[in-house]
mmCIF file of C-alpha atoms and ligand atoms in Angstrom:
data_model
loop_
_atom_site.group_PDB
_atom_site.id
_atom_site.type_symbol
_atom_site.label_atom_id
_atom_site.label_comp_id
_atom_site.label_asym_id
_atom_site.label_seq_id
_atom_site.Cartn_x
_atom_site.Cartn_y
_atom_site.Cartn_z
ATOM 1 C CA MET A 1 122.193 57.093 139.569
ATOM 2 C CA ILE A 2 119.646 58.302 142.128
ATOM 3 C CA VAL A 3 119.500 61.989 143.089
ATOM 4 C CA ASP A 4 117.401 63.232 146.015
ATOM 5 C CA VAL A 5 116.915 66.995 145.730
ATOM 6 C CA HIS A 6 115.148 67.553 149.057
ATOM 7 C CA ALA A 7 116.881 66.477 152.261
ATOM 8 C CA HIS A 8 117.472 68.262 155.571
ATOM 9 C CA LEU A 9 120.253 68.310 158.155
ATOM 10 C CA GLY A 10 119.865 69.968 161.552
ATOM 11 C CA TRP A 11 117.246 70.920 164.102
ATOM 12 C CA ASP A 12 114.077 72.516 162.736
ATOM 13 C CA TYR A 13 113.042 75.353 165.054
ATOM 14 C CA THR A 14 109.569 75.677 163.476
ATOM 15 C CA PHE A 15 108.579 71.999 163.264
ATOM 16 C CA ASP A 16 110.574 70.606 166.247
ATOM 17 C CA GLU A 17 112.139 67.925 164.061
ATOM 18 C CA ASP A 18 115.734 66.705 164.307
ATOM 19 C CA PHE A 19 117.253 65.762 160.957
ATOM 20 C CA THR A 20 120.460 63.858 161.728
ATOM 21 C CA ARG A 21 123.552 63.081 159.703
ATOM 22 C CA GLU A 22 123.302 59.440 160.810
ATOM 23 C CA ASP A 23 119.772 59.110 159.386
ATOM 24 C CA LEU A 24 120.804 60.675 156.086
ATOM 25 C CA LEU A 25 123.782 58.357 155.688
ATOM 26 C CA GLU A 26 121.924 55.228 156.814
ATOM 27 C CA LYS A 27 118.999 55.697 154.397
ATOM 28 C CA MET A 28 121.318 56.762 151.583
ATOM 29 C CA GLY A 29 123.279 53.546 151.981
ATOM 30 C CA ARG A 30 120.301 51.277 152.444
ATOM 31 C CA TYR A 31 118.449 52.541 149.356
ATOM 32 C CA ASP A 32 121.464 53.248 147.094
ATOM 33 C CA VAL A 33 120.847 56.979 146.799
ATOM 34 C CA ASP A 34 123.916 58.468 145.125
ATOM 35 C CA VAL A 35 123.475 62.206 145.626
ATOM 36 C CA GLN A 36 121.491 64.333 148.045
ATOM 37 C CA ILE A 37 120.922 68.089 148.017
ATOM 38 C CA VAL A 38 120.765 69.045 151.683
ATOM 39 C CA GLN A 39 119.226 72.121 153.300
ATOM 40 C CA PRO A 40 119.114 73.084 156.982
ATOM 41 C CA GLY A 41 116.087 72.803 159.252
ATOM 42 C CA THR A 42 114.123 76.013 159.731
ATOM 43 C CA CYS A 43 116.288 78.443 161.734
ATOM 44 C CA HIS A 44 115.228 81.886 162.878
ATOM 45 C CA THR A 45 118.556 83.531 163.758
ATOM 46 C CA ILE A 46 121.684 84.005 161.670
ATOM 47 C CA GLU A 47 123.734 82.156 164.316
ATOM 48 C CA GLN A 48 121.493 79.063 164.128
ATOM 49 C CA VAL A 49 121.392 78.891 160.359
ATOM 50 C CA ALA A 50 125.095 79.647 159.837
ATOM 51 C CA LYS A 51 125.943 76.737 162.161
ATOM 52 C CA GLN A 52 123.674 74.387 160.195
ATOM 53 C CA HIS A 53 125.020 75.619 156.855
ATOM 54 C CA ASP A 54 128.523 74.883 158.180
ATOM 55 C CA ALA A 55 127.442 71.363 159.204
ATOM 56 C CA ILE A 56 126.111 70.761 155.672
ATOM 57 C CA ALA A 57 129.401 72.020 154.217
ATOM 58 C CA ASP A 58 131.262 69.584 156.512
ATOM 59 C CA LEU A 59 129.085 66.748 155.199
ATOM 60 C CA CYS A 60 129.798 67.769 151.585
ATOM 61 C CA ARG A 61 133.543 67.821 152.285
ATOM 62 C CA ALA A 62 133.444 64.424 154.020
ATOM 63 C CA PHE A 63 131.655 62.762 151.072
ATOM 64 C CA PRO A 64 132.738 64.573 147.899
ATOM 65 C CA GLY A 65 130.192 64.429 145.102
ATOM 66 C CA ARG A 66 127.593 62.713 147.306
ATOM 67 C CA PHE A 67 126.134 65.803 148.963
ATOM 68 C CA HIS A 68 125.457 69.367 147.850
ATOM 69 C CA GLY A 69 124.167 72.272 149.901
ATOM 70 C CA MET A 70 121.013 74.382 149.590
ATOM 71 C CA ALA A 71 120.990 77.663 151.540
ATOM 72 C CA ASN A 72 117.956 78.561 153.624
ATOM 73 C CA PRO A 73 118.397 81.668 155.774
ATOM 74 C CA SER A 74 115.192 83.335 156.968
ATOM 75 C CA PRO A 75 114.063 85.994 154.477
ATOM 76 C CA HIS A 76 112.974 88.011 157.528
ATOM 77 C CA LEU A 77 116.569 88.521 158.612
ATOM 78 C CA PRO A 78 117.856 92.048 157.871
ATOM 79 C CA GLU A 79 118.345 92.232 154.120
ATOM 80 C CA ALA A 80 122.135 92.650 154.282
ATOM 81 C CA VAL A 81 122.422 89.668 156.647
ATOM 82 C CA TYR A 82 120.270 87.482 154.364
ATOM 83 C CA ARG A 83 122.232 88.471 151.278
ATOM 84 C CA ASP A 84 125.588 87.936 152.948
ATOM 85 C CA GLU A 85 124.674 84.470 154.246
ATOM 86 C CA VAL A 86 123.520 83.399 150.775
ATOM 87 C CA ARG A 87 126.778 84.763 149.360
ATOM 88 C CA ARG A 88 128.801 82.896 151.995
ATOM 89 C CA CYS A 89 126.955 79.638 151.281
ATOM 90 C CA ILE A 90 127.404 79.806 147.513
ATOM 91 C CA ALA A 91 130.762 81.571 147.104
ATOM 92 C CA GLU A 92 132.577 80.117 150.131
ATOM 93 C CA LEU A 93 130.826 76.838 150.974
ATOM 94 C CA GLY A 94 129.998 75.814 147.397
ATOM 95 C CA PHE A 95 126.225 75.462 147.815
ATOM 96 C CA ILE A 96 124.220 75.063 144.617
ATOM 97 C CA ALA A 97 120.683 76.269 145.392
ATOM 98 C CA ILE A 98 118.460 78.408 147.632
ATOM 99 C CA LYS A 99 115.276 77.476 149.521
ATOM 100 C CA LEU A 100 112.254 79.645 150.354
ATOM 101 C CA HIS A 101 109.747 78.286 152.895
ATOM 102 C CA PRO A 102 106.529 80.371 152.996
ATOM 103 C CA LEU A 103 105.003 78.311 155.844
ATOM 104 C CA ALA A 104 107.999 77.911 158.138
ATOM 105 C CA PHE A 105 108.963 81.590 157.916
ATOM 106 C CA GLY A 106 105.514 83.157 157.440
ATOM 107 C CA VAL A 107 106.559 84.767 154.168
ATOM 108 C CA ASN A 108 104.513 85.533 151.091
ATOM 109 C CA PRO A 109 106.717 84.689 148.076
ATOM 110 C CA GLY A 110 105.724 87.951 146.375
ATOM 111 C CA SER A 111 106.396 90.152 149.420
ATOM 112 C CA GLN A 112 109.534 92.220 149.918
ATOM 113 C CA ALA A 113 111.044 89.497 152.097
ATOM 114 C CA GLY A 114 110.002 86.697 149.745
ATOM 115 C CA ARG A 115 111.493 88.456 146.751
ATOM 116 C CA ARG A 116 114.906 88.432 148.439
ATOM 117 C CA ALA A 117 115.118 84.720 147.643
ATOM 118 C CA PHE A 118 114.190 85.269 143.984
ATOM 119 C CA GLU A 119 116.689 88.124 143.685
ATOM 120 C CA ALA A 120 119.443 86.059 145.308
ATOM 121 C CA ALA A 121 118.755 83.053 143.048
ATOM 122 C CA ARG A 122 118.929 85.343 140.019
ATOM 123 C CA GLU A 123 122.105 87.050 141.258
ATOM 124 C CA TRP A 124 123.886 83.718 141.832
ATOM 125 C CA ASN A 125 122.247 81.871 138.918
ATOM 126 C CA VAL A 126 121.144 78.926 141.062
ATOM 127 C CA PRO A 127 117.793 77.099 141.285
ATOM 128 C CA LEU A 128 115.272 78.263 143.890
ATOM 129 C CA MET A 129 113.183 75.654 145.728
ATOM 130 C CA VAL A 130 109.900 76.978 147.160
ATOM 131 C CA HIS A 131 107.756 75.025 149.636
ATOM 132 C CA THR A 132 104.168 74.644 148.398
ATOM 133 C CA GLY A 133 101.030 73.106 149.897
ATOM 134 C CA ALA A 134 100.515 73.293 153.670
ATOM 135 C CA GLY A 135 100.418 76.914 154.847
ATOM 136 C CA ILE A 136 97.744 78.712 152.881
ATOM 137 C CA PRO A 137 97.655 81.393 151.533
ATOM 138 C CA PHE A 138 101.423 81.957 151.311
ATOM 139 C CA SER A 139 102.243 78.370 150.216
ATOM 140 C CA SER A 140 99.650 78.301 147.454
ATOM 141 C CA PRO A 141 101.403 77.016 144.296
ATOM 142 C CA VAL A 142 99.740 79.616 142.066
ATOM 143 C CA ASN A 143 101.569 82.376 143.952
ATOM 144 C CA LEU A 144 104.545 81.254 141.877
ATOM 145 C CA ILE A 145 102.964 82.036 138.491
ATOM 146 C CA PRO A 146 103.515 85.813 138.467
ATOM 147 C CA LEU A 147 106.965 85.386 140.024
ATOM 148 C CA ALA A 148 108.008 82.705 137.528
ATOM 149 C CA LEU A 149 106.872 84.976 134.696
ATOM 150 C CA GLU A 150 108.744 87.941 136.185
ATOM 151 C CA TYR A 151 111.903 85.927 136.917
ATOM 152 C CA ALA A 152 111.654 84.012 133.647
ATOM 153 C CA GLU A 153 115.296 82.917 133.636
ATOM 154 C CA LEU A 154 115.089 81.290 137.082
ATOM 155 C CA ARG A 155 114.800 77.551 137.589
ATOM 156 C CA ILE A 156 112.147 77.123 140.296
ATOM 157 C CA VAL A 157 111.359 73.850 142.074
ATOM 158 C CA MET A 158 107.976 73.464 143.776
ATOM 159 C CA ALA A 159 108.638 71.368 146.864
ATOM 160 C CA HIS A 160 105.737 68.893 147.371
ATOM 161 C CA CYS A 161 103.812 70.104 144.292
ATOM 162 C CA GLY A 162 101.029 71.464 146.492
ATOM 163 C CA HIS A 163 100.895 68.550 148.974
ATOM 164 C CA ILE A 164 98.027 66.710 147.154
ATOM 165 C CA VAL A 165 95.352 69.184 148.287
ATOM 166 C CA PHE A 166 96.639 71.873 145.919
ATOM 167 C CA ALA A 167 97.734 69.490 143.164
ATOM 168 C CA ASN A 168 95.392 71.247 140.732
ATOM 169 C CA GLU A 169 97.249 74.486 141.371
ATOM 170 C CA ALA A 170 100.593 72.750 140.855
ATOM 171 C CA ALA A 171 99.339 71.509 137.496
ATOM 172 C CA ALA A 172 98.343 75.066 136.577
ATOM 173 C CA VAL A 173 101.863 76.237 137.399
ATOM 174 C CA PHE A 174 103.415 73.472 135.271
ATOM 175 C CA GLU A 175 101.079 74.439 132.452
ATOM 176 C CA ARG A 176 101.867 78.137 132.579
ATOM 177 C CA CYS A 177 105.550 78.202 133.557
ATOM 178 C CA PRO A 178 107.959 75.962 131.625
ATOM 179 C CA GLN A 179 110.877 76.657 133.966
ATOM 180 C CA VAL A 180 109.047 75.475 137.089
ATOM 181 C CA TYR A 181 109.793 71.932 138.275
ATOM 182 C CA GLY A 182 108.534 69.849 141.187
ATOM 183 C CA ASP A 183 109.788 67.339 143.719
ATOM 184 C CA THR A 184 107.934 64.103 144.442
ATOM 185 C CA SER A 185 107.684 64.354 148.226
ATOM 186 C CA TRP A 186 104.206 63.753 149.683
ATOM 187 C CA SER A 187 102.547 63.625 146.236
ATOM 188 C CA PRO A 188 100.616 60.511 145.116
ATOM 189 C CA GLY A 189 102.015 58.282 142.388
ATOM 190 C CA HIS A 190 99.103 58.650 140.013
ATOM 191 C CA LEU A 191 99.649 62.415 139.875
ATOM 192 C CA LEU A 192 103.373 61.990 139.211
ATOM 193 C CA ARG A 193 102.464 59.666 136.329
ATOM 194 C CA ALA A 194 99.859 62.070 134.923
ATOM 195 C CA TRP A 195 102.135 65.121 135.225
ATOM 196 C CA SER A 196 105.048 63.260 133.604
ATOM 197 C CA ARG A 197 102.836 62.659 130.577
ATOM 198 C CA THR A 198 101.130 66.051 130.452
ATOM 199 C CA HIS A 199 104.048 68.323 131.261
ATOM 200 C CA GLY A 200 107.142 66.321 130.326
ATOM 201 C CA PRO A 201 110.178 65.745 132.543
ATOM 202 C CA ARG A 202 109.555 68.343 135.248
ATOM 203 C CA LEU A 203 109.685 66.091 138.341
ATOM 204 C CA MET A 204 112.570 64.972 140.531
ATOM 205 C CA LEU A 205 112.925 62.715 143.526
ATOM 206 C CA GLY A 206 112.548 64.540 146.824
ATOM 207 C CA THR A 207 112.329 62.659 150.123
ATOM 208 C CA ASP A 208 112.075 65.642 152.523
ATOM 209 C CA HIS A 209 112.683 63.235 155.454
ATOM 210 C CA ALA A 210 115.131 60.320 155.507
ATOM 211 C CA ASP A 211 112.293 58.055 156.696
ATOM 212 C CA ASN A 212 110.523 58.640 153.358
ATOM 213 C CA THR A 213 113.384 57.363 151.203
ATOM 214 C CA GLY A 214 112.145 53.801 150.721
ATOM 215 C CA THR A 215 108.554 54.961 150.305
ATOM 216 C CA GLU A 216 109.379 57.577 147.673
ATOM 217 C CA LEU A 217 111.487 55.136 145.656
ATOM 218 C CA ALA A 218 108.819 52.407 145.821
ATOM 219 C CA LYS A 219 106.188 54.929 144.684
ATOM 220 C CA ILE A 220 108.217 55.971 141.653
ATOM 221 C CA ARG A 221 109.071 52.386 140.731
ATOM 222 C CA THR A 222 105.637 50.820 141.116
ATOM 223 C CA VAL A 223 103.110 53.281 139.727
ATOM 224 C CA GLY A 224 103.428 52.414 136.052
ATOM 225 C CA LEU A 225 105.992 54.992 134.978
ATOM 226 C CA THR A 226 108.068 53.912 131.970
ATOM 227 C CA PRO A 227 111.810 53.327 132.469
ATOM 228 C CA ALA A 228 112.487 56.646 130.720
ATOM 229 C CA GLU A 229 110.035 58.478 132.981
ATOM 230 C CA GLN A 230 111.581 56.872 136.063
ATOM 231 C CA HIS A 231 115.060 57.816 134.898
ATOM 232 C CA ALA A 232 113.957 61.432 134.462
ATOM 233 C CA ILE A 233 112.516 61.560 137.992
ATOM 234 C CA LEU A 234 115.377 59.714 139.680
ATOM 235 C CA GLU A 235 118.289 61.398 137.908
ATOM 236 C CA GLY A 236 117.872 63.185 134.607
ATOM 237 C CA THR A 237 115.796 66.224 135.521
ATOM 238 C CA ALA A 238 117.710 66.926 138.739
ATOM 239 C CA SER A 239 121.059 66.621 136.964
ATOM 240 C CA ALA A 240 119.940 69.170 134.366
ATOM 241 C CA VAL A 241 118.216 71.619 136.728
ATOM 242 C CA PHE A 242 120.952 71.604 139.388
ATOM 243 C CA SER A 243 123.797 71.249 136.848
ATOM 244 C CA LEU A 244 125.173 68.176 138.661
HETATM 245 ZN ZN1 LIG X 1 111.557 69.998 153.506
#
């Protein structure tokens, strides 16, 4: 089985990118991806993000077991609105995780707004994915160390593992925080191999963009990872962390 923990559906109002249902389905079929965890594009109003969350729920209903939702309302929405949209996504739409994007929303993970995502993930007992890498200082991976220690029961997934440039910081987070994981998107194969051996099974396939699907799979399959290491990245770790 192949599980992709980082996919998007909808228009991204920060990055002007259109993530379409057709692209997701086409790449999923072409590369035999079995399950995708799908989050909206960056939306800045509750109306925009609720519509995209509903579209993700429609996709999950149309293909049972193939798609799961990840909620991503702006942490800068009024607190009650943020909390209620997370509740709606998890309790009513069946979503299984929450996303926090420090770059797209201009939010420091440790700020009052950033902490809303950590509090919500704790309240609903779901994994929290946090973008890391581009967007310094808020997206610096090491910002997660004090939060991971404070929210020690949370499963946290570093999207992009620092985007290469901050790979050393991602390694420091893996070293310090046993409940922090990472997705493979935009990270070089030799680092995935090194981290698999230094930190154990903490990595999971993340494409971020449907166009990356073939590239990400080829990277994982051709960089000298053992079959067991590949299995952990492609299925095992994601199944455990997201309780699939
Ligand atoms: Zn993304």
